[in-house]
Coordinates of C-alpha atoms in Angstrom, one line a residue:
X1 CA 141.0 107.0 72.7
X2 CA 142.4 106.0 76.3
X3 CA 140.8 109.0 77.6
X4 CA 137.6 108.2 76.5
X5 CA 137.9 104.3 77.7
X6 CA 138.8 105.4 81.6
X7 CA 135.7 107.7 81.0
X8 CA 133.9 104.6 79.9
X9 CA 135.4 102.8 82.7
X10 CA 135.0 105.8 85.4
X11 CA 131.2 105.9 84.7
X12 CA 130.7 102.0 84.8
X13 CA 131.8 102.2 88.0
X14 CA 129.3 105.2 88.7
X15 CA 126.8 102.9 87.8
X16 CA 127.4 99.5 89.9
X17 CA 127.5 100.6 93.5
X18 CA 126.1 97.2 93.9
X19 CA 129.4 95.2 94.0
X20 CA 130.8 97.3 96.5
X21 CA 127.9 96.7 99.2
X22 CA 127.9 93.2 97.9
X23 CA 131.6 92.8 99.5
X24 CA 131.1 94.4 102.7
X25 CA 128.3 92.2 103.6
X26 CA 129.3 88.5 102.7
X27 CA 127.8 88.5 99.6
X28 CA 124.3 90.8 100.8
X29 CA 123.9 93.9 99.1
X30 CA 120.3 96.2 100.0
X31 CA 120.2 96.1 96.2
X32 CA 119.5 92.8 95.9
X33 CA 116.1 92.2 94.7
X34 CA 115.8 95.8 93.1
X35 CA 115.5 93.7 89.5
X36 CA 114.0 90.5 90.4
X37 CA 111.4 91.4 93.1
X38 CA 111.0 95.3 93.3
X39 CA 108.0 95.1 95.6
X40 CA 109.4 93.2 98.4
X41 CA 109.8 95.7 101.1
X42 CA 106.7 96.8 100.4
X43 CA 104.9 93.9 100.5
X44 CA 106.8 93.0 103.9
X45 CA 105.9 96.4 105.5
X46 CA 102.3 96.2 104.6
X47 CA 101.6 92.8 106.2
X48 CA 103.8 93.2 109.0
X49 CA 101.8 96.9 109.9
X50 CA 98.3 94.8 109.7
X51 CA 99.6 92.2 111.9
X52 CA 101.4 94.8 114.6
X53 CA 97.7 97.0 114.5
X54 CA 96.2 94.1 115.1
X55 CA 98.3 93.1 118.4
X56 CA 101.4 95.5 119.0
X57 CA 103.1 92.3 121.0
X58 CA 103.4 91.3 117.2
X59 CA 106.9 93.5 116.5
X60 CA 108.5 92.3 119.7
X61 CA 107.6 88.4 118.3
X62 CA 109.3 89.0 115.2
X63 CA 111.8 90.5 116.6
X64 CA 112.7 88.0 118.6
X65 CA 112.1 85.4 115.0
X66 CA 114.9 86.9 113.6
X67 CA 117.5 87.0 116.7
X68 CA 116.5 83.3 117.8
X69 CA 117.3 82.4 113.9
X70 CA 120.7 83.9 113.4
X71 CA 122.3 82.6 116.7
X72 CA 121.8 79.4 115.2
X73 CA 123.6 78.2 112.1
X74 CA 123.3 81.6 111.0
X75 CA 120.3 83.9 109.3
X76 CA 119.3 80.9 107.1
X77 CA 115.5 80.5 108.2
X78 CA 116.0 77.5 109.9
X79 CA 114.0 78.7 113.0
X80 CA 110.8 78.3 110.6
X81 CA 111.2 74.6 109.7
X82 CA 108.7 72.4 111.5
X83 CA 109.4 68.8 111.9
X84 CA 109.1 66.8 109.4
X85 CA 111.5 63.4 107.7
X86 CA 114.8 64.2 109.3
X87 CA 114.1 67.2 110.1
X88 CA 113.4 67.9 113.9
X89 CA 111.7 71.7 114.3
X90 CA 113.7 74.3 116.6
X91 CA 110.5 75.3 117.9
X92 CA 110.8 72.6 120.3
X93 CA 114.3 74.2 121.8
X94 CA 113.8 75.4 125.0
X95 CA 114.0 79.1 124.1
X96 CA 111.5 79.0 121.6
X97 CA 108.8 76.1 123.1
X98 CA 105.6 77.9 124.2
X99 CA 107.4 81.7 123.5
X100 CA 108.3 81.7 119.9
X101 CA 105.7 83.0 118.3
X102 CA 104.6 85.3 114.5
X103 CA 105.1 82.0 112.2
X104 CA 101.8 82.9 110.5
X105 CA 102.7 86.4 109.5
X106 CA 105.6 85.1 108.1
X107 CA 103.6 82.4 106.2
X108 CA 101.5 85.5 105.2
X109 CA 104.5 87.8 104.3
X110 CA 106.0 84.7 101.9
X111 CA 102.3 83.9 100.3
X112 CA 102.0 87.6 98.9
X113 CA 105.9 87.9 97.8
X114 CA 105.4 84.3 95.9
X115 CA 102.1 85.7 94.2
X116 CA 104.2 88.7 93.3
X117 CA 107.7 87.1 92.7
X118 CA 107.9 83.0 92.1
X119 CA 110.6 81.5 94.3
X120 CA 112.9 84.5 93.8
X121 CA 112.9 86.0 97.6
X122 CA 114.5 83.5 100.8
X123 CA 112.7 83.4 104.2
X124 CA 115.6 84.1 105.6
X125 CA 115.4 87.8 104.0
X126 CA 111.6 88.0 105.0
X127 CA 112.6 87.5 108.6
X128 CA 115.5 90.0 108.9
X129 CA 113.0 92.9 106.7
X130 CA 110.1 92.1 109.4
X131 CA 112.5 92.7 111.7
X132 CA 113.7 96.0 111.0
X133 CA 110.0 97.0 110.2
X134 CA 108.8 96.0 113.6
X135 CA 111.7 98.1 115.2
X136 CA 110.3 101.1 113.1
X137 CA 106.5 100.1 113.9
X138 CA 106.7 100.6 118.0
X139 CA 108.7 103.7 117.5
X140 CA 113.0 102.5 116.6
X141 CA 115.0 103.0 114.4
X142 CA 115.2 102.5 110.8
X143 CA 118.5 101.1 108.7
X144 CA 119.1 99.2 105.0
X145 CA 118.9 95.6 105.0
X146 CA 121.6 93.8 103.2
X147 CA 119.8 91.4 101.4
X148 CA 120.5 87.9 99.1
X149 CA 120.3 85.1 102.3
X150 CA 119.2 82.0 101.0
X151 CA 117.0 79.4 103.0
X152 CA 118.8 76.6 105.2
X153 CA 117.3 73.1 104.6
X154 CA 117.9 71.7 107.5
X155 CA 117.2 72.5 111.4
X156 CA 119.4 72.4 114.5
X157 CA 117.6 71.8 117.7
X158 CA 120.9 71.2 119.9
X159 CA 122.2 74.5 118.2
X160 CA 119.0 76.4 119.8
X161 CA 119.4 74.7 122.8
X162 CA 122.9 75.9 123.3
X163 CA 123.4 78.9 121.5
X164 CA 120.8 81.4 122.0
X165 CA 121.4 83.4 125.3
X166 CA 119.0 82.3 128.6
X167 CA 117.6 84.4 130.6
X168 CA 119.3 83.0 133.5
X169 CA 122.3 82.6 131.9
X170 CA 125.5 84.6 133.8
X171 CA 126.6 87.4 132.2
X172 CA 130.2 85.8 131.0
X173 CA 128.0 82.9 128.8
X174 CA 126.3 85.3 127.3
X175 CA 128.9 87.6 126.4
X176 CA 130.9 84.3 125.0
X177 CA 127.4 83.4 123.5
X178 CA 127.7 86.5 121.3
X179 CA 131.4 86.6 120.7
X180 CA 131.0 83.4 119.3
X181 CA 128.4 84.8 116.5
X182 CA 131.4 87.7 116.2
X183 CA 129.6 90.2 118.3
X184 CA 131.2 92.0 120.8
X185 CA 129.9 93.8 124.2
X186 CA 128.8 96.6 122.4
X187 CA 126.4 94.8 120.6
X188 CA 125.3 92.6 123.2
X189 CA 124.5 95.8 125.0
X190 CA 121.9 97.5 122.2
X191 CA 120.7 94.5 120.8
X192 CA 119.3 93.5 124.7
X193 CA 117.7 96.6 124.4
X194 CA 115.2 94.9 122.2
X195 CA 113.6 94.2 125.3
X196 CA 112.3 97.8 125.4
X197 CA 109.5 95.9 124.1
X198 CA 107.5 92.4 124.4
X199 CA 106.6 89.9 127.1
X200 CA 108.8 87.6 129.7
X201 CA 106.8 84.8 131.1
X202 CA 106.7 83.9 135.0
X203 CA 108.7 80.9 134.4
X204 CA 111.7 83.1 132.7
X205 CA 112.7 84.8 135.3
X206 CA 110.9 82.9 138.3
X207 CA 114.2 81.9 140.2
X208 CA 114.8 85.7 141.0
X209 CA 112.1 86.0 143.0
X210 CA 112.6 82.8 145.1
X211 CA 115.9 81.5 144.7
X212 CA 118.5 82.8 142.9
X213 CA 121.7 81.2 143.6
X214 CA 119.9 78.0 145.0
X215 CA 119.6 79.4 148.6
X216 CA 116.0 79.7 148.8
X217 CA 117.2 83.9 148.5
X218 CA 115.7 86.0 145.9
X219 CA 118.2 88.4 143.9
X220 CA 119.6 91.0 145.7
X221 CA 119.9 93.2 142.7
X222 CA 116.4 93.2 141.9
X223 CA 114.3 96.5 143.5
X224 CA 112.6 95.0 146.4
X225 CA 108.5 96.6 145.8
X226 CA 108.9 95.4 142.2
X227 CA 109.7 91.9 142.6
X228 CA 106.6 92.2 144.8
X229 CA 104.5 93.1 142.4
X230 CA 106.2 90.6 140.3
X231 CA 105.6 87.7 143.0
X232 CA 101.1 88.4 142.7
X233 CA 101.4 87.0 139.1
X234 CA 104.3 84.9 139.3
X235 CA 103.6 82.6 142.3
X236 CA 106.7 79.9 143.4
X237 CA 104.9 77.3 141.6
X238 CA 102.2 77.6 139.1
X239 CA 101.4 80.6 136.7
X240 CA 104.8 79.4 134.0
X241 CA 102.9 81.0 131.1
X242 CA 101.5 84.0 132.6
X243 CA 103.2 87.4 130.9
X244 CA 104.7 90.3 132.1
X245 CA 105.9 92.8 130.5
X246 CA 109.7 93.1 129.6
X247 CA 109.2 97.3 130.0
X248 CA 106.8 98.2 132.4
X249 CA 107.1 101.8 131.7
X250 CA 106.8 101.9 128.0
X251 CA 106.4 98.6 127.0
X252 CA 105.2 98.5 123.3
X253 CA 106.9 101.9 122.4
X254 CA 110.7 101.0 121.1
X255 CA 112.6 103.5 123.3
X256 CA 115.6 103.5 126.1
X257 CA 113.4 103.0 129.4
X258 CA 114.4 99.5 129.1
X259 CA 118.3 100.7 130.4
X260 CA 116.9 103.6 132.8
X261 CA 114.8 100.6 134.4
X262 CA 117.8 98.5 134.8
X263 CA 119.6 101.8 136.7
X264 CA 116.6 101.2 139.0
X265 CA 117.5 97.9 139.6
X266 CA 114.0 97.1 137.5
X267 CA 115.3 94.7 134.6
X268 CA 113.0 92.1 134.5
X269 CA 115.0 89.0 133.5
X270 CA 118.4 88.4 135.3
X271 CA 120.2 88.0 131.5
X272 CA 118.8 92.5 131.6
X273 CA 120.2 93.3 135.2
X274 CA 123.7 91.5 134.8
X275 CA 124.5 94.2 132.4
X276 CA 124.8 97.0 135.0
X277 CA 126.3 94.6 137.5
X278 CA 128.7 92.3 136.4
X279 CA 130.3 94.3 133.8
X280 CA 132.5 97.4 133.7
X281 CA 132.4 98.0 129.9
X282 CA 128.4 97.1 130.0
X283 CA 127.6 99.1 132.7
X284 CA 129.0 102.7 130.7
X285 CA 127.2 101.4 127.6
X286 CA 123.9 100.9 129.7
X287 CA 124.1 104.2 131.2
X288 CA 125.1 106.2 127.8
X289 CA 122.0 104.7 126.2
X290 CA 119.8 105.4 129.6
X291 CA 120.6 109.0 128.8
X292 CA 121.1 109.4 124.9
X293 CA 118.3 107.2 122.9
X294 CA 119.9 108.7 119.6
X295 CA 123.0 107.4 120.6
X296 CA 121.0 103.4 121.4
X297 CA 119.1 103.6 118.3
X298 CA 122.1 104.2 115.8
X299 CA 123.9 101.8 117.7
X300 CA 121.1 99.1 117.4
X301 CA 120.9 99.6 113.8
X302 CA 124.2 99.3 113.3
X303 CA 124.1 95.9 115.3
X304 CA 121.2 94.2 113.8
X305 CA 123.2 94.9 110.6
X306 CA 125.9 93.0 112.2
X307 CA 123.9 90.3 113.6
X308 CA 121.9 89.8 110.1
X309 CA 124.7 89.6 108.4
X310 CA 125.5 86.1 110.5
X311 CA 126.9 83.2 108.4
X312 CA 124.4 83.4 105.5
X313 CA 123.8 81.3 102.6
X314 CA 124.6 83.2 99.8
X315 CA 124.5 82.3 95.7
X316 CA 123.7 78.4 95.2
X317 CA 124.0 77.6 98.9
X318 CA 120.6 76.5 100.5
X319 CA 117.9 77.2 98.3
X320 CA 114.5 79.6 98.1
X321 CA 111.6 78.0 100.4
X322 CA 108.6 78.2 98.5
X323 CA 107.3 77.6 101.6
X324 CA 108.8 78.7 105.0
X325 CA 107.6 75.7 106.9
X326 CA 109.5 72.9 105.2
X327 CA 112.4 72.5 102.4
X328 CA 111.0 72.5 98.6

């Protein structure tokens, strides 16, 4: 009789990998809408492919979605909020006025899952799948989404103002930057190596071509012929919108030119060459992916994992947006 209850027992626990994912994660398991919404990566994938076929820039926006979300208050969606009663909209933050951008195929992605699933699948999950299928849509790496955030409903635009990472920001704020979110160097490396992809605009990284420390010098660690070609599109004044590519060499395809350009002294935004200059530790880890892209891309998996899995709302925090744009 006891043997045949641990036998029970022994293939219960066969059964339920679920809880053991669920522990490891805060509470997110990959699992987690295998019962209630089956479709959802699917569905996610699909609309996310249209949108990146119809304008490749499309991955590295919704990419960027899901990185400006969780550096603030966590992966909860609350980037997607627009203003409205108390709430004041984080699109109005510095980092994401006039840059953040893929809000529609979001709205798109959570109008098919509701026809298919009734309030049963967060934005906040939406936003970290499209980001891991955008990676795999210009070319990077795949990994399993722990899933089960729920939906913040309410915004922080102070928290966007001072926690996502500048451009111009010195290497030490940014590493504190992530440290505070529980990343280390490591993953401040790979995850900047999102940049292998997407657009910079003039006004972003302006100050190294005309005055870097506020002597009227531009940056000494930028290669002198490309900030050249930089300076015909991205005048001293004027020309604050106009785009440049983050990766000149490669710049929709998700690959490791983005660390062999910084080696070069070709990093576009000063926040990309501080990590070959200012840093011992950062310096190794830009060089070991400049040579081994296997190495990057298991790395960035590994980190986006880390980064997604940022203060969530989990069980009856928060709640399911049945719209992404404003609380229910």
């Amino acid at each position: 009789m006891a043997l045949s209850k641990s036998i029970l027992l022994l293939s219960l626990l066969a059964l339920s990998p679920l809880c053991f994912c669920q522990q490891s994660n805060g509470g997110l398991s990959p699992q987690f809408y295998d019962h209630s919404c089956p479709k959802v990566q699917e569905i996610v994938k699909s609309v996310v492919a249209k949108a990146v076929a119809k304008e490749a820039r499309m991955a590295a926006s919704l990419l960027r979605l899901h990185f400006h979300d969780c550096f603030v208050k966590g992966c909860d969606a609350s980037i997607l909020l627009d203003s409205s009663g108390g709430i004041i909209s984080e699109k109005r933050a510095n980092p994401n006025r006039n840059s953040a951008r893929g809000f529609e195929v979001i709205d798109e992605i959570k109008s098919a899952v509701e026809k298919e699933c009734p309030q049963t699948v967060s934005c906040a999950d939406i936003l970290t799948l499209a980001a891991r299928d955008s990676t795999v849509l210009a070319g990077g790496p795949s990994w399993e989404v722990p899933l089960g955030r729920r939906d913040a409903k309410s915004a922080s635009l102070s928290g966007s103002n001072n926690n996502i990472p500048a451009p111009n920001n010195t290497f030490q704020t940014i590493l504190t930057k992530f440290k505070l979110k529980g990343l280390d160097v490591v993953d401040l490396v790979a995850l900047s190596g999102s940049h292998t992809i997407g657009n910079a605009r003039c006004t972003s990284f302006r100050q190294r071509l005309y005055n870097q420390t506020g002597n009227g010098q531009p940056d000494y660690s930028l290669d002198q012929s490309y900030a050249a070609q930089l300076k015909t599109r991205c005048p001293r004044s004027g020309g604050d919108q106009n785009l440049f590519f983050l990766d000149f060499v490669s710049p929709t395809k998700f690959d490791n030119n983005y660390y062999k350009n910084i080696l070069v002294s070709k990093g576009l935004l000063n926040s990309d060459q501080v990590l070959l200059t200012k840093n011992e530790a950062s310096m190794d880890l830009v060089k070991k992916y400049a040579e081994n892209s296997q190495i990057f891309f298991e790395q960035f998996a590994k980190s986006m994992v880390k980064m997604g899995n940022i203060s969530p709302l989990t069980g009856s925090q928060g709640e399911i947006r049945k719209n992404c744009r404003k609380v229910n």
